[in-house]
Every structure is written in structure tokens, then in C-alpha cells.
mmCIF file of C-alpha atoms (C1' of nucleotides) in Angstrom:
data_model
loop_
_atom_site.group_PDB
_atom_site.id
_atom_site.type_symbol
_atom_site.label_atom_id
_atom_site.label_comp_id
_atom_site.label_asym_id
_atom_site.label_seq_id
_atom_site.Cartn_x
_atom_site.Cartn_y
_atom_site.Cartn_z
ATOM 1 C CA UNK H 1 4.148 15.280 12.913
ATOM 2 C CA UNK H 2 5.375 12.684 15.420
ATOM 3 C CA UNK H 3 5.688 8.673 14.104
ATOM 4 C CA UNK H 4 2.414 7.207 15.371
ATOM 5 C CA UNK H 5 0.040 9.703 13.487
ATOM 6 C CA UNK H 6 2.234 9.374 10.257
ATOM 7 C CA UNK H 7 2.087 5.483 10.909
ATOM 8 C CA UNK H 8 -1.486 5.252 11.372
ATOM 9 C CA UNK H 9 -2.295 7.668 8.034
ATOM 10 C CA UNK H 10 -0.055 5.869 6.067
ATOM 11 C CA UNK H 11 -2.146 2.616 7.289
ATOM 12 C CA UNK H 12 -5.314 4.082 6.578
ATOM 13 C CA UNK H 13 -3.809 5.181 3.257
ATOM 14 C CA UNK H 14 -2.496 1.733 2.151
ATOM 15 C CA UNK H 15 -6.248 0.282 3.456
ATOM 16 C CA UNK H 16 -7.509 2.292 0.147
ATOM 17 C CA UNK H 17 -4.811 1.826 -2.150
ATOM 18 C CA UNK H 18 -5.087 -1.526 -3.049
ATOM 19 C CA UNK H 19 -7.057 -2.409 -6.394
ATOM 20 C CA UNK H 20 -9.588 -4.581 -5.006
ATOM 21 C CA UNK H 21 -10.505 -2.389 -1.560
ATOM 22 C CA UNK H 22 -10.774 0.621 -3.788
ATOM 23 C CA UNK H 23 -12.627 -1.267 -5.641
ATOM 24 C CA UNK H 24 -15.104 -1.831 -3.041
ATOM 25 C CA UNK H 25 -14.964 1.373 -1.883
ATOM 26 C CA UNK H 26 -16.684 2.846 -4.987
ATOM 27 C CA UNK H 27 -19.117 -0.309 -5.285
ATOM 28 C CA UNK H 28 -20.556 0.924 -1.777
ATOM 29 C CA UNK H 29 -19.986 4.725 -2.682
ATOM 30 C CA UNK H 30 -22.822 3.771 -5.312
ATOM 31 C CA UNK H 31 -25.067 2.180 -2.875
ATOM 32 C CA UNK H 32 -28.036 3.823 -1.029
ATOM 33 C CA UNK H 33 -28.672 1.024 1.514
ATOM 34 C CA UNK H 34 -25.690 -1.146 3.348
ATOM 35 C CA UNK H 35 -25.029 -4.377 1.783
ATOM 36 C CA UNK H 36 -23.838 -7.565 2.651
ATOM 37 C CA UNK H 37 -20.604 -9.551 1.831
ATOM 38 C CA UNK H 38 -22.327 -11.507 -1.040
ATOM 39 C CA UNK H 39 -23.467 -8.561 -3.102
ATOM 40 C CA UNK H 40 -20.364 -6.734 -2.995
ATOM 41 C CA UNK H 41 -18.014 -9.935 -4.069
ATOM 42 C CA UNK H 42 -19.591 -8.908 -7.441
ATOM 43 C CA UNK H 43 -17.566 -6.156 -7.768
ATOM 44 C CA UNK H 44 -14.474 -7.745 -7.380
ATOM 45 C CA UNK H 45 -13.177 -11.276 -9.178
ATOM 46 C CA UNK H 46 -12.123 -12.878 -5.687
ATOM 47 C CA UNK H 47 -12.966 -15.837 -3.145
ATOM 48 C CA UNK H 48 -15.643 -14.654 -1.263
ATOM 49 C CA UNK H 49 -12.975 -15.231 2.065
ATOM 50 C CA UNK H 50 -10.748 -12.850 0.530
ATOM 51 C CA UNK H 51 -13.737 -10.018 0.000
ATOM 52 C CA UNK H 52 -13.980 -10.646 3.942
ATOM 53 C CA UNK H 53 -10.953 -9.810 4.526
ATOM 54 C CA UNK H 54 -10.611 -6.724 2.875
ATOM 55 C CA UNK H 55 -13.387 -5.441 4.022
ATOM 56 C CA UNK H 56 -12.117 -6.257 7.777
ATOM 57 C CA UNK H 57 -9.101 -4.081 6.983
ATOM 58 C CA UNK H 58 -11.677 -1.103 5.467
ATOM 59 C CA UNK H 59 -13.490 -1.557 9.110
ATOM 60 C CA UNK H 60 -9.996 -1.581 11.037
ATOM 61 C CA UNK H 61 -9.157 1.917 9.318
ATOM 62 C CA UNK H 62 -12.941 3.701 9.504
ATOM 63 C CA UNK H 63 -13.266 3.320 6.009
ATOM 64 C CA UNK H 64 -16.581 1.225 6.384
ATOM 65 C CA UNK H 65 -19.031 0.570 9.150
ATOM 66 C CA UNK H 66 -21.580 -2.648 9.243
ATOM 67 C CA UNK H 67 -24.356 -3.560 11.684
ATOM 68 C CA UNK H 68 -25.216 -7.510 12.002
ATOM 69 C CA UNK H 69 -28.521 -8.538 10.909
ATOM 70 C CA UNK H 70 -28.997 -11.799 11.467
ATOM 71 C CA UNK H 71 -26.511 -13.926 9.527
ATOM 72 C CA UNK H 72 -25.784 -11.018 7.965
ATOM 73 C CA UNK H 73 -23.443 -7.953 7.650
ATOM 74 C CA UNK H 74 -24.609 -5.072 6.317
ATOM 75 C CA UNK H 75 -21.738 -2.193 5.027
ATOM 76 C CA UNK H 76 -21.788 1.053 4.505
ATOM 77 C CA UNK H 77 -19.150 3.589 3.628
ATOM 78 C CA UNK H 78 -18.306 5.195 6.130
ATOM 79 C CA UNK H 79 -18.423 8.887 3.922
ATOM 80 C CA UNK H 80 -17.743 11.731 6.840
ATOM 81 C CA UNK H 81 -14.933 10.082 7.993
ATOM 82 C CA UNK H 82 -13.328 9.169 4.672
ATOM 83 C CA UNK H 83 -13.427 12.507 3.286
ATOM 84 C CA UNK H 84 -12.751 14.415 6.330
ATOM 85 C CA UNK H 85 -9.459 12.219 6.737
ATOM 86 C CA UNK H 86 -8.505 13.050 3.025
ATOM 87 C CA UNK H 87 -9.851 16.803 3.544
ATOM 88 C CA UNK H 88 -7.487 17.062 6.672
ATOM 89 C CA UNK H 89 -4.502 16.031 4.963
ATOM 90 C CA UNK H 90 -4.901 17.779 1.703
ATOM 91 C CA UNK H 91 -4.905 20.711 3.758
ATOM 92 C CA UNK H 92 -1.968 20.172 5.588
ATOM 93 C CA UNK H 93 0.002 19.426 2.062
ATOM 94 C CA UNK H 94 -1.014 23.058 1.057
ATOM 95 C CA UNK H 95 -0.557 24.719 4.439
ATOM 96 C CA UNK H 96 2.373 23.842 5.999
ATOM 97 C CA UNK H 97 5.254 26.746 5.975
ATOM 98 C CA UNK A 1 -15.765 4.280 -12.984
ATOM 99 C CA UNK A 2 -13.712 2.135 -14.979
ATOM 100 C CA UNK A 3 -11.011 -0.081 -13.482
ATOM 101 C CA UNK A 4 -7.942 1.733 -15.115
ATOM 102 C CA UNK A 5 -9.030 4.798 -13.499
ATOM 103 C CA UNK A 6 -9.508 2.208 -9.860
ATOM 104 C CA UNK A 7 -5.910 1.228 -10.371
ATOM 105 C CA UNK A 8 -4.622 4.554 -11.185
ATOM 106 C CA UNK A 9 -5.848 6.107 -7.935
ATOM 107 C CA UNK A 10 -5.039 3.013 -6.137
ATOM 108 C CA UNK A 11 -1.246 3.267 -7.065
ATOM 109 C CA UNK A 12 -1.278 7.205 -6.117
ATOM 110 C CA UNK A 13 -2.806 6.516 -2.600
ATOM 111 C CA UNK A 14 -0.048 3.013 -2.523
ATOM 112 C CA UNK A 15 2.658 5.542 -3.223
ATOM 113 C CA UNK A 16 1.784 7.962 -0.348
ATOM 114 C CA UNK A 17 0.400 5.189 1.950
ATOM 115 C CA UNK A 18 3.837 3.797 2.847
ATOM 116 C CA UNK A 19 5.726 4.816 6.514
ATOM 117 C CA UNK A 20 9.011 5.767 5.026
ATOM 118 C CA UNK A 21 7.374 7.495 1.923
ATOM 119 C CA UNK A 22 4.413 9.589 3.687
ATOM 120 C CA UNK A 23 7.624 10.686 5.930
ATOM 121 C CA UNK A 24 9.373 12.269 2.782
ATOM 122 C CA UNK A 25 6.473 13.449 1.923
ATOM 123 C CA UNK A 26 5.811 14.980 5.493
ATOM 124 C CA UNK A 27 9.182 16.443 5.243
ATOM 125 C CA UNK A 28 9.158 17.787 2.007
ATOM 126 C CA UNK A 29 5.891 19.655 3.213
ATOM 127 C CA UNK A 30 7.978 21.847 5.738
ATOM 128 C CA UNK A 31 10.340 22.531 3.087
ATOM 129 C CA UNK A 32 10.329 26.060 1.103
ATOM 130 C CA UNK A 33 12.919 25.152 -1.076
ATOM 131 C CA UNK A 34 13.438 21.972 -3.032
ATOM 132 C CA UNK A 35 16.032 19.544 -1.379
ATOM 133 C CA UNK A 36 18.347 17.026 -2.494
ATOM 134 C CA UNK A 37 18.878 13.342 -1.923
ATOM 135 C CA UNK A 38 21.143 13.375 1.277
ATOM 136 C CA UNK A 39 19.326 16.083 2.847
ATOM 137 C CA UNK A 40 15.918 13.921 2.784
ATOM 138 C CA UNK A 41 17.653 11.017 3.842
ATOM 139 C CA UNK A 42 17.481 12.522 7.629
ATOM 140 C CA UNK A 43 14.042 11.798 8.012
ATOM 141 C CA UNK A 44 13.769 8.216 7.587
ATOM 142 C CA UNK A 45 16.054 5.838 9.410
ATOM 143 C CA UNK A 46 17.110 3.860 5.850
ATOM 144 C CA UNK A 47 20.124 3.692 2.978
ATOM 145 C CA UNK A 48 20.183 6.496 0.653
ATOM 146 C CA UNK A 49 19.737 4.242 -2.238
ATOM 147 C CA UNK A 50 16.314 3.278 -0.316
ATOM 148 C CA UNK A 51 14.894 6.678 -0.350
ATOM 149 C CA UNK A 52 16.028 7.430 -3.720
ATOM 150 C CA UNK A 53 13.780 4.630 -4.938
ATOM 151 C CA UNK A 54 10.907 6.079 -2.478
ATOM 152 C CA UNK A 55 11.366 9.456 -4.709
ATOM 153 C CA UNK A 56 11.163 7.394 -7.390
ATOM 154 C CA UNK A 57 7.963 6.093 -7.343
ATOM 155 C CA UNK A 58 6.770 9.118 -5.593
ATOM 156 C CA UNK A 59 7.924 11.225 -8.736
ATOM 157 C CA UNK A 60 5.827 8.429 -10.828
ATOM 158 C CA UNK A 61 2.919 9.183 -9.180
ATOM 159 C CA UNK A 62 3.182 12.938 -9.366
ATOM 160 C CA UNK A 63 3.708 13.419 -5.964
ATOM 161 C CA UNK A 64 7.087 15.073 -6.108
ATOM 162 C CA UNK A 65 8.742 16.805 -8.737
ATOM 163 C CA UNK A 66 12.266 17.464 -9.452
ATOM 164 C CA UNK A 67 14.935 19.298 -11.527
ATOM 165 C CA UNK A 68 18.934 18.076 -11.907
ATOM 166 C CA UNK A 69 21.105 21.080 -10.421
ATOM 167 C CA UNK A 70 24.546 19.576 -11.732
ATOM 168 C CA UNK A 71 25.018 16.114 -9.783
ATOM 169 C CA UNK A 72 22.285 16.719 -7.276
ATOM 170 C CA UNK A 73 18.303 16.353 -7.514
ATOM 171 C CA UNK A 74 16.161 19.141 -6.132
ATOM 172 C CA UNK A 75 12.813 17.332 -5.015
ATOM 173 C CA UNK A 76 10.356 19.401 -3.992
ATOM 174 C CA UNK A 77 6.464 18.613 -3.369
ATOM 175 C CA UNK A 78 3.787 19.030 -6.148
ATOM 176 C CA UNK A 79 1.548 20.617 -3.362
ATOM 177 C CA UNK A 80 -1.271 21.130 -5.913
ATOM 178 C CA UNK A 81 -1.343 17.669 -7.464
ATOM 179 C CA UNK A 82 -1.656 16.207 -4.294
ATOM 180 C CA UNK A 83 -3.982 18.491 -2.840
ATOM 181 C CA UNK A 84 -6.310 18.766 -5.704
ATOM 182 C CA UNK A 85 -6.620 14.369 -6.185
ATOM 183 C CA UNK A 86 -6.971 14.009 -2.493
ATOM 184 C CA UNK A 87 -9.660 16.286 -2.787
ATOM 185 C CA UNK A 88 -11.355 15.102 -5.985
ATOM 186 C CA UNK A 89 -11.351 11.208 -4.546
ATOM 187 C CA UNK A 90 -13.025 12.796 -1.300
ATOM 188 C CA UNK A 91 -15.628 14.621 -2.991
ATOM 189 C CA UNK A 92 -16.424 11.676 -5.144
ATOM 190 C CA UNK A 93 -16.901 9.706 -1.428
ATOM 191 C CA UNK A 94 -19.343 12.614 -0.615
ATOM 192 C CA UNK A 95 -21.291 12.988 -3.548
ATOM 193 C CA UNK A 96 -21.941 9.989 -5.212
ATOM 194 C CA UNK A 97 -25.610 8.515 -5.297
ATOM 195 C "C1'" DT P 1 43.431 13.257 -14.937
ATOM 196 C "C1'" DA P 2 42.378 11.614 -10.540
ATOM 197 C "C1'" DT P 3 39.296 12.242 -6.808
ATOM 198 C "C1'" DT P 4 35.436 13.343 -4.271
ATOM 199 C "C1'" DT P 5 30.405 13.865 -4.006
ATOM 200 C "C1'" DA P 6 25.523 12.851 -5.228
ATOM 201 C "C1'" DT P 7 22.547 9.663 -6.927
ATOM 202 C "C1'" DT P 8 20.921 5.547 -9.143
ATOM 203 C "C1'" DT P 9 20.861 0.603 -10.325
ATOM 204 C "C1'" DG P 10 21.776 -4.598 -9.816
ATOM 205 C "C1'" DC P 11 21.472 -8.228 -6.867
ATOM 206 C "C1'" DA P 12 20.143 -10.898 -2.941
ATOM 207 C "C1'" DT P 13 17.364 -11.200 1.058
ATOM 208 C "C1'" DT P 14 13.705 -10.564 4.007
ATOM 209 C "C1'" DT P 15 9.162 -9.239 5.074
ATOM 210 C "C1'" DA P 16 4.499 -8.084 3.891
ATOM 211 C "C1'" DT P 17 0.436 -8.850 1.391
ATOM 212 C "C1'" DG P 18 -3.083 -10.907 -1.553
ATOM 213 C "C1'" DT P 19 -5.157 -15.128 -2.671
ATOM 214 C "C1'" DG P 20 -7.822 -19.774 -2.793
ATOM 215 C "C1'" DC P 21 -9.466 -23.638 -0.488
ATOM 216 C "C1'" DA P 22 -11.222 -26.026 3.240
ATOM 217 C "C1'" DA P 23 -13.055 -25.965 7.715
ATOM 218 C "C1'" DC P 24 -15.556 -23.606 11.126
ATOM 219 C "C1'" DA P 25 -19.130 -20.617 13.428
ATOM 220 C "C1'" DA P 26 -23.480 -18.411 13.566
ATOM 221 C "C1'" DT P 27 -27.969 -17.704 12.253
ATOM 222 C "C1'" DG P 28 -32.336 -18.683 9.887
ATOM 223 C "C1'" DA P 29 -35.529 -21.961 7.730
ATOM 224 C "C1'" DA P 30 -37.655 -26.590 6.825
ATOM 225 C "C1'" DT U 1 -32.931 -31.247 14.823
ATOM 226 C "C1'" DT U 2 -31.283 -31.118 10.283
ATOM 227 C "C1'" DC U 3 -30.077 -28.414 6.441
ATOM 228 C "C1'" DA U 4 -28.922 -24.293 3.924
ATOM 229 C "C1'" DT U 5 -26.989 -19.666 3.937
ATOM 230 C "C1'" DT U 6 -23.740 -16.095 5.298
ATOM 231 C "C1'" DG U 7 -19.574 -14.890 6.820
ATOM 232 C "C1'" DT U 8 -15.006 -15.586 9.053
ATOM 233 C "C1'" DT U 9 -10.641 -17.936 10.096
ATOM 234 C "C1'" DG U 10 -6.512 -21.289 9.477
ATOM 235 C "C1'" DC U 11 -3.286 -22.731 6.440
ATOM 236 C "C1'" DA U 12 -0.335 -22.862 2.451
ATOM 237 C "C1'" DC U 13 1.375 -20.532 -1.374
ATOM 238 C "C1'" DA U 14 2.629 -17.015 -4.701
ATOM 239 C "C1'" DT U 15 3.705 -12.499 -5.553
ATOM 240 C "C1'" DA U 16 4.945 -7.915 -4.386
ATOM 241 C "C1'" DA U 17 7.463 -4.693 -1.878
ATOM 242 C "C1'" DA U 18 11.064 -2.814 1.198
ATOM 243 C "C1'" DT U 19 15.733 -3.020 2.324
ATOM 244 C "C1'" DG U 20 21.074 -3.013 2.426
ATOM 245 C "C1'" DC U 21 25.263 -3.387 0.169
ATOM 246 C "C1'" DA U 22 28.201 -2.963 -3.583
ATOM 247 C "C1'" DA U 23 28.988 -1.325 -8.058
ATOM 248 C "C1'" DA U 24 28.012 1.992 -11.632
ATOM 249 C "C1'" DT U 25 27.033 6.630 -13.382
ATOM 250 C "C1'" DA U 26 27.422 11.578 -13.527
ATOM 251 C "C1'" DA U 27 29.182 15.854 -12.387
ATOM 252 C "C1'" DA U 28 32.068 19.084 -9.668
ATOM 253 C "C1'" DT U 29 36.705 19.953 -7.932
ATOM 254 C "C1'" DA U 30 41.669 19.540 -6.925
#
DNA sequence: TATTTATTTGCATTTATGTGCAACAATGAA
DNA sequence: TTCATTGTTGCACATAAATGCAAATAAATA
């Protein structure tokens, strides 16, 4: 397992172990239908600026997609990905030698 | 889900989502014995005294496991643990509403 | 006992990260 | 165009986390 592909786990990793991002995680792992910034800053007790941000760091790592509408965002948990990621590596932990 | 059970997940994924950390972990994986302090230390590029916190809060988290063999510390990797919440968290992603 | 080896802990330092507030940009509505 | 709404970014700050070094602990060995 060379550096870059433990690096960028790790990152995606860290992107869902923080208490508010995990947080949101499960707030849109609840929701049929994306939604925008302002409904999910209910689940978490932060500026609305820092509910942006996290959610740009979910998005960086694949953890959540969004399509503009309008003035709007609209997120969505990206669920494939996210579970094949932690599928993948839970694997490996019981597979190797 | 309530938040205790957020931040408890959040610290486990924290623990393993770290460079330095998910390489212990990486290396422990290729490991059919349990291994001691100094032998670890080869695979990340810090003090000793660095990775023996890493183990640490690895150990805290259930990640590793280990048993005192006179002055030295076998860690070895609690494959199942792992495994079985990486898996539970990713089903959870997949099933939920 | 004195010494070497393995590991952890205390302390100081640096770096990373989360946060709020204010300002800005972009879009829709009056 | 003017105003309101939605969302992001810049900046400053506080806190958390990673790190190295030295000292301390614990156990094996000479």
C-alpha cells in the first residue's frame, strides 16, 4: 500500500470523523430528496458558514454530491461510494496475509 | 441516532483517519504475529514515543489490542472489530430511509 | 546491583482544524 | 433596479492534535 492511497483514505477518513460532518452525514442518510445548506444547519448547532464548509470537505472526499438550482445547492449522500470505500477497506483489514 | 453514539463513531473513524496511524494500522494488517513497539516504529518516519501514543489511542478505540510479554507490548490488529464497525456504519449509509 | 532495553509520560512547540462574524457573490422576486 | 435569500469566502481566534526530546518506569540481563 504505497503513501498516496494511504494518504488519501486517511483524508477521506478524517472528512467523516469529525462530530459535526458525521453529523451531517446521517441528517442526509435520512433524507429522500437532496437538500440545501439551510435545512441541514438544523442538524448541527453552527454558523451557517461553517455548515458550508464542512460540507465542501464531504464534496472534496465523495462523501456528498449537490446539483445547483438556482440560488440553491441541493446535497445528497453520495451512498455507493461511501459504502463501497468502507466495504473495500474492511475487506482488506480481514484479508491481508 | 443519538449524538453519543455520532461522537463515538466519529472518534473511531478520527483514530484510523490519521497518515501515521492508518500506516500502523496498514502494517499491522500484514502482520501474523503481534509486534512490539520498535518493530512498528519502521513504518512511519516519527519518534518512538510518537507511535506509542498512536497505539494508544488506537488501543482506545478498539482498533488494536495488546498483551505485556515482560518489558515489551505485543500489538496486534483487532481485525474483527474493525471489520465488523466499518461494515455496520456502511450498511447504515445503504439502508437508511 | 548496575546496566541495557522497551515503552510511556511530561513538557514545549508547532501545525492543523473548527468556529463566528462580516463581507461578498449569485440568483430570484418585487 | 432594488431588495431579499442562499451560499461561500476572508479574516481572526481558540482549541485540538501531532511531534520531538528528555526524563521516568519497568523488566531482562550481566
Amino acid at each position: 500500500m504505497d503513501d498516496l492511497k494511504v494518504q488519501a483514505l486517511a483524508n477521506f477518513l478524517k472528512a467523516i470523523g469529525e462530530f459535526n460532518r458525521l453529523s451531517l452525514v446521517y441528517k442526509l442518510c435520512q433524507c429522500k430528496t437532496p437538500q440545501n445548506v439551510m435545512c441541514l444547519c438544523e442538524c448541527c448547532d453552527v454558523d451557517a458558514s461553517v455548515v458550508s464548509r464542512h460540507l465542501k470537505i464531504l464534496a472534496q472526499e465523495g462523501i456528498v454530491k449537490f446539483d445547483k438550482k438556482g440560488r440553491e445547492r441541493a446535497y445528497a449522500l453520495d451512498r455507493k461510494n461511501v459504502a463501497t470505500k468502507l466495504r473495500d477497506f474492511a475487506n482488506q483489514i480481514e484479508t491481508d496475509i
